[in-house]
mmCIF file of C-alpha atoms in Angstrom:
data_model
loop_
_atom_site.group_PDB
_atom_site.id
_atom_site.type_symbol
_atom_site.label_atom_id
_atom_site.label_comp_id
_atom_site.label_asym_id
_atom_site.label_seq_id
_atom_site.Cartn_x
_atom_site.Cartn_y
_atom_site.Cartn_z
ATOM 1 C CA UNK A 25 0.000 0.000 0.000
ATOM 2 C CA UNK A 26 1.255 3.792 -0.803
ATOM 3 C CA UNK A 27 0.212 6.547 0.580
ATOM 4 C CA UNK A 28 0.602 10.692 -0.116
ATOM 5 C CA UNK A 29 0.719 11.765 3.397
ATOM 6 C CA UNK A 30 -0.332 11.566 7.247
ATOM 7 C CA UNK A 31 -1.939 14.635 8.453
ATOM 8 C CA UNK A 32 -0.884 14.679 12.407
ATOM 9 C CA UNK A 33 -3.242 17.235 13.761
ATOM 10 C CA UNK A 34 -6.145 17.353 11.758
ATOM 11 C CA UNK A 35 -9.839 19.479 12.355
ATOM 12 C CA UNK A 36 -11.412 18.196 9.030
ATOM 13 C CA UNK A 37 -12.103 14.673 8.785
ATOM 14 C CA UNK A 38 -13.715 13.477 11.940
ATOM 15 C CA UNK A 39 -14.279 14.956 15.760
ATOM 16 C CA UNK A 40 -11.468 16.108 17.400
ATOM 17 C CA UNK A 41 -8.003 16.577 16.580
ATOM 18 C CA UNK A 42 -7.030 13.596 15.074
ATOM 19 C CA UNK A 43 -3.937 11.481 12.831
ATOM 20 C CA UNK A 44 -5.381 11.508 9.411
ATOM 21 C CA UNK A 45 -3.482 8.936 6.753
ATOM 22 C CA UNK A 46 -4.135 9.765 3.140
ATOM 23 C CA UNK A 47 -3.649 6.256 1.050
ATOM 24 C CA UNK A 48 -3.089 6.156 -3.076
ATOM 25 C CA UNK A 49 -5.610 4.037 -4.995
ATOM 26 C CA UNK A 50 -9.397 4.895 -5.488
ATOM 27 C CA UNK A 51 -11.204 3.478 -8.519
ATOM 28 C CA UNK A 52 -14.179 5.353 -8.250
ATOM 29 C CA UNK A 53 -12.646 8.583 -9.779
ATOM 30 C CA UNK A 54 -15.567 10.851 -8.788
ATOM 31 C CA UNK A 55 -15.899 14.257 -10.654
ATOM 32 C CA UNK A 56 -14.568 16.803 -9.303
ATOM 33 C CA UNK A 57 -12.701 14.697 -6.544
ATOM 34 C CA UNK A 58 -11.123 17.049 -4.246
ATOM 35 C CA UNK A 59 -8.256 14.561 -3.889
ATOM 36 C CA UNK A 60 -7.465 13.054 -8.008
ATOM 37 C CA UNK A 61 -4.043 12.473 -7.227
ATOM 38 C CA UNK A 62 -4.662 9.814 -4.765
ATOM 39 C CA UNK A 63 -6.207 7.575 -7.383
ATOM 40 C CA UNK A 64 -3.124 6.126 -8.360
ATOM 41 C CA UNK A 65 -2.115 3.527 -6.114
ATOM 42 C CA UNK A 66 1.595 3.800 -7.605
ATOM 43 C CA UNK A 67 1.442 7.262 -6.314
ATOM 44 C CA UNK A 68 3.438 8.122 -2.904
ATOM 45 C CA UNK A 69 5.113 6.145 -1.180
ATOM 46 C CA UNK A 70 5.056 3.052 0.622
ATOM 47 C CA UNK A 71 3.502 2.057 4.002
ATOM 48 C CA UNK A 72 6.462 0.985 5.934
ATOM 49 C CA UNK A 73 7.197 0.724 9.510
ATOM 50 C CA UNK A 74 8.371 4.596 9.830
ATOM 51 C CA UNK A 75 5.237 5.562 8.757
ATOM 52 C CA UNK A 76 3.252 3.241 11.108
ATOM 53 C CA UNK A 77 5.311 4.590 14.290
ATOM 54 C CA UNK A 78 4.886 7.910 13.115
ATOM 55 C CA UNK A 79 0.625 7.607 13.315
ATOM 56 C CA UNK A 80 1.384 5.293 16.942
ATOM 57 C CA UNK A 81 3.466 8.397 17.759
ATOM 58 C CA UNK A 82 0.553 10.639 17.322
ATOM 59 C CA UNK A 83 -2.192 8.627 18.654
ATOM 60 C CA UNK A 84 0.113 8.530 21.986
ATOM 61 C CA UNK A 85 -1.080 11.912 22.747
ATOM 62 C CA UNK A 86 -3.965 12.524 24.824
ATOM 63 C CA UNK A 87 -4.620 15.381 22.671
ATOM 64 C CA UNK A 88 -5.351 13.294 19.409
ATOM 65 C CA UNK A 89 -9.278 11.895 19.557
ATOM 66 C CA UNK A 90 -8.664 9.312 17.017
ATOM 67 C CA UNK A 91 -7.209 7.939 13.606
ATOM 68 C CA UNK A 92 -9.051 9.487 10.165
ATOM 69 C CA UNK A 93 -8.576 6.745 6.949
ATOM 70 C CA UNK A 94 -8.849 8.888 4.027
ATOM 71 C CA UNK A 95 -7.135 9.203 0.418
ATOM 72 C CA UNK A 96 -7.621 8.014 -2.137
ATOM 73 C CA UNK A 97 -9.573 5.025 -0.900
ATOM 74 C CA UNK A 98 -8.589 3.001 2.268
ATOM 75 C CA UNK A 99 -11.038 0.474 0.660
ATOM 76 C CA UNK A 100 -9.177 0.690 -2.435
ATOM 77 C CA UNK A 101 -8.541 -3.193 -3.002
ATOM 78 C CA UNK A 102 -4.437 -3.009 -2.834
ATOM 79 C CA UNK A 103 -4.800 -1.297 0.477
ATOM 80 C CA UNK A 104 -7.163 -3.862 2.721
ATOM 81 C CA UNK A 105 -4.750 -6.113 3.707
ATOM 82 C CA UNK A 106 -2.662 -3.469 5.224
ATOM 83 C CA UNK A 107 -5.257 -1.040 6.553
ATOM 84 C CA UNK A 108 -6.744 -4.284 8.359
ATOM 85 C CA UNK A 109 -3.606 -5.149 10.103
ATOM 86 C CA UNK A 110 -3.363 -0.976 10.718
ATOM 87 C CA UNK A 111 -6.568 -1.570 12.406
ATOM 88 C CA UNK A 112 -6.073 -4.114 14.485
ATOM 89 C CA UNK A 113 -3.004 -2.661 15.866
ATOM 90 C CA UNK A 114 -4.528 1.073 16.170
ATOM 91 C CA UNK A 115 -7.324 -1.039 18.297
ATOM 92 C CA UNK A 116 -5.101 -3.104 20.421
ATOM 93 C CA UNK A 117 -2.260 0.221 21.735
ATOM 94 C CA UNK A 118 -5.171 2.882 21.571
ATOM 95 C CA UNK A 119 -8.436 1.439 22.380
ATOM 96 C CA UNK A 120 -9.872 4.507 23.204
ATOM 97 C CA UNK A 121 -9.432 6.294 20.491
ATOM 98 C CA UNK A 122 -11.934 6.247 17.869
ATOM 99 C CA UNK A 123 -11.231 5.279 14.546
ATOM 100 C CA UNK A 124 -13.044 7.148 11.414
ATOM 101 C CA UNK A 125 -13.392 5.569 7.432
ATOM 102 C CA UNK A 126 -14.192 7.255 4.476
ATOM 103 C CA UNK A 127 -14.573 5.181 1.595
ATOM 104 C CA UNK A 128 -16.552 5.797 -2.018
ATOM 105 C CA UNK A 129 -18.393 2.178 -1.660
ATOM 106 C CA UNK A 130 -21.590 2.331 0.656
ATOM 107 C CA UNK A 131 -22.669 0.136 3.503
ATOM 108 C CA UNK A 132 -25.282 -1.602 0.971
ATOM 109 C CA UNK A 133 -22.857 -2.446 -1.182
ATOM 110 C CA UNK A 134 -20.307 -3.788 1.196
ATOM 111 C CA UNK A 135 -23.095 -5.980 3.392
ATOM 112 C CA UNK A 136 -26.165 -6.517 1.305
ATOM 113 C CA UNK A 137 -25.168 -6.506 -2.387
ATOM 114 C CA UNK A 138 -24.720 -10.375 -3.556
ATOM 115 C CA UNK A 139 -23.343 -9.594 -7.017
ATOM 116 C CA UNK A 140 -21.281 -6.573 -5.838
ATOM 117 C CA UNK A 141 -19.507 -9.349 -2.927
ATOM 118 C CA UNK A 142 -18.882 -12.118 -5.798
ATOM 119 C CA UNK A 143 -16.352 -9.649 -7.771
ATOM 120 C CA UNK A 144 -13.084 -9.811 -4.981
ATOM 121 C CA UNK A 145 -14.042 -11.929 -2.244
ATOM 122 C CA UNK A 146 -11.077 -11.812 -0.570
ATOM 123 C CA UNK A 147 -11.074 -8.017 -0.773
ATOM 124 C CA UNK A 148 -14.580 -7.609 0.348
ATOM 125 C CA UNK A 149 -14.212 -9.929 3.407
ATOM 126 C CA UNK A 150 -11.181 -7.368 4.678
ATOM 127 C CA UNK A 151 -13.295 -4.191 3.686
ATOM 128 C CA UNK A 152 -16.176 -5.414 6.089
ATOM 129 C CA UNK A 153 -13.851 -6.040 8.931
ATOM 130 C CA UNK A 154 -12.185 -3.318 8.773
ATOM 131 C CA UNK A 155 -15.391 -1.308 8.482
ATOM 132 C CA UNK A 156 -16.750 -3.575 11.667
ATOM 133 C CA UNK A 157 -13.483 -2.204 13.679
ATOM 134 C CA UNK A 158 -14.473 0.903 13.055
ATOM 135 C CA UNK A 159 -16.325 3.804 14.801
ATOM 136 C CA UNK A 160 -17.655 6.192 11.962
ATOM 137 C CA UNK A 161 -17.933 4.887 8.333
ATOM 138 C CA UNK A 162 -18.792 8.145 5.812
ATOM 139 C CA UNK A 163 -19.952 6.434 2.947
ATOM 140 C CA UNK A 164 -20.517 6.863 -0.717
ATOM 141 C CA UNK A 165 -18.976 8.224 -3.715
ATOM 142 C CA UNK A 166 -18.653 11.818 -3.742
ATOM 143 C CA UNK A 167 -21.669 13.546 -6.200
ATOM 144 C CA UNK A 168 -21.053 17.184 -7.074
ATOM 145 C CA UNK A 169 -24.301 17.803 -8.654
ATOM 146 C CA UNK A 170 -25.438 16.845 -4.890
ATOM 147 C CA UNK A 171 -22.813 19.070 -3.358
ATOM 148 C CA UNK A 172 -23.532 20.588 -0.013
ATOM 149 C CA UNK A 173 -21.370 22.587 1.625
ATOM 150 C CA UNK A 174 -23.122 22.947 4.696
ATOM 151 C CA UNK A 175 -22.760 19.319 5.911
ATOM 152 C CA UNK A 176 -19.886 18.804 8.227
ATOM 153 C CA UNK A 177 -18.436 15.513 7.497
ATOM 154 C CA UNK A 178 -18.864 15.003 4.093
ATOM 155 C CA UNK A 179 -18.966 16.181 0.473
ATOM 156 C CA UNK A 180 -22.528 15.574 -0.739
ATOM 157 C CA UNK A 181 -25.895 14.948 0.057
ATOM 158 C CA UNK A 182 -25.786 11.012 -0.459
ATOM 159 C CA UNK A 183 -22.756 10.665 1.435
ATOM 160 C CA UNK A 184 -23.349 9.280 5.004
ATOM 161 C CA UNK A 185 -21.564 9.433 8.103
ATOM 162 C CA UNK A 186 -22.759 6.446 9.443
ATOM 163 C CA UNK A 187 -22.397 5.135 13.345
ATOM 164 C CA UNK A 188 -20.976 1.697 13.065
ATOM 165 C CA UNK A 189 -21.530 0.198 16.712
ATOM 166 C CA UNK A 190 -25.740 1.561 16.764
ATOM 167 C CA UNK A 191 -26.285 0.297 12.961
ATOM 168 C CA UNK A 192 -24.770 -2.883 14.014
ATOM 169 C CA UNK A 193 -27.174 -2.925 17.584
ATOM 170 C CA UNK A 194 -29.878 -1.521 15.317
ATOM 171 C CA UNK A 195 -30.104 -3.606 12.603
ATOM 172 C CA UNK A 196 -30.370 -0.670 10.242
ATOM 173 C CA UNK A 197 -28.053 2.436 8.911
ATOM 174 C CA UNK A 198 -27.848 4.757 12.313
ATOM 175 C CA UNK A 199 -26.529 8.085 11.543
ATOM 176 C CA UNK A 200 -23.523 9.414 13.961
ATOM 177 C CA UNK A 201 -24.444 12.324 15.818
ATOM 178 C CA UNK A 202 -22.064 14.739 18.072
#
């Protein structure tokens, strides 16, 4: 997996100040993307060790609320493997920070779509567990015809910022709310 950078004090992408690692590869090349050179996944450079210590360094701090995935597409299917062992780790040194995923697929697609799950089974099977170890999952491709800039966590209107641990209890998509 490459990534373009890691944002260590970041107001944007989630509550709090948080760690924020942009990763390369996105196939869903939205119109009018905001971030088009993280849809390479050649672009950047590698996730190594340094890079890893560097966010664990961060997330140390009592100041940082949590760990953003953004790009790009953490989801991206050259990056699951290592954002899922990212994951793990994040949950095991820091479990109380929160952990936030944006991603162009949506929750339908990811748990309810039968022909979308038989394209890369593999990949899919990491993308829900990741998405399971998460807190907040903003979902869905970004729309600029449904651009809204007064939302607060995401691009457009059919973008979600979904809370994973009530959907889960629920049964059913449960918005996050502050």
């Amino acid at each position: 997996m490459n990534y373009l950078a890691i944002t260590h004090e970041d107001v944007c992408n989630g509550i709090g100040l948080r760690c924020v690692i942009w990763c390369s590869g996105c196939s869903h090349a939205c119109r009018l993307c905001q971030n088009p050179q993280t849809w390479d996944p050649k672009s950047g450079i590698p996730f190594d060790e340094d890079a890893k210590q560097a966010i664990f360094n961060k997330l140390s701090k009592d100041y940082i609320s949590g760990l953003t995935l953004s790009g790009g597409d953490p989801l991206f299917k050259d990056n699951v493997e290592e954002i899922y062992k990212l994951v793990v780790e994040v949950k095991q040194k820091f479990p109380t920070k929160n952990i936030w995923l944006y991603s162009g697929y949506t929750w339908e697609q990811l748990f309810e779509d039968d022909d979308f799950d038989k394209q890369e089974i593999s990949a899919n099977q990491y993308r829900r567990a990741i998405i399971l170890m998460c807190d907040v999952f903003v979902d869905g491709e970004y729309i600029d015809e449904q651009r809204d800039v007064t939302l607060k966590w995401c691009g457009s209107k059919n973008q979600r910022v979904i809370d994973i641990s009530e959907t889960i209890k629920k049964g059913e998509i449960v918005l996050w709310t502050e």
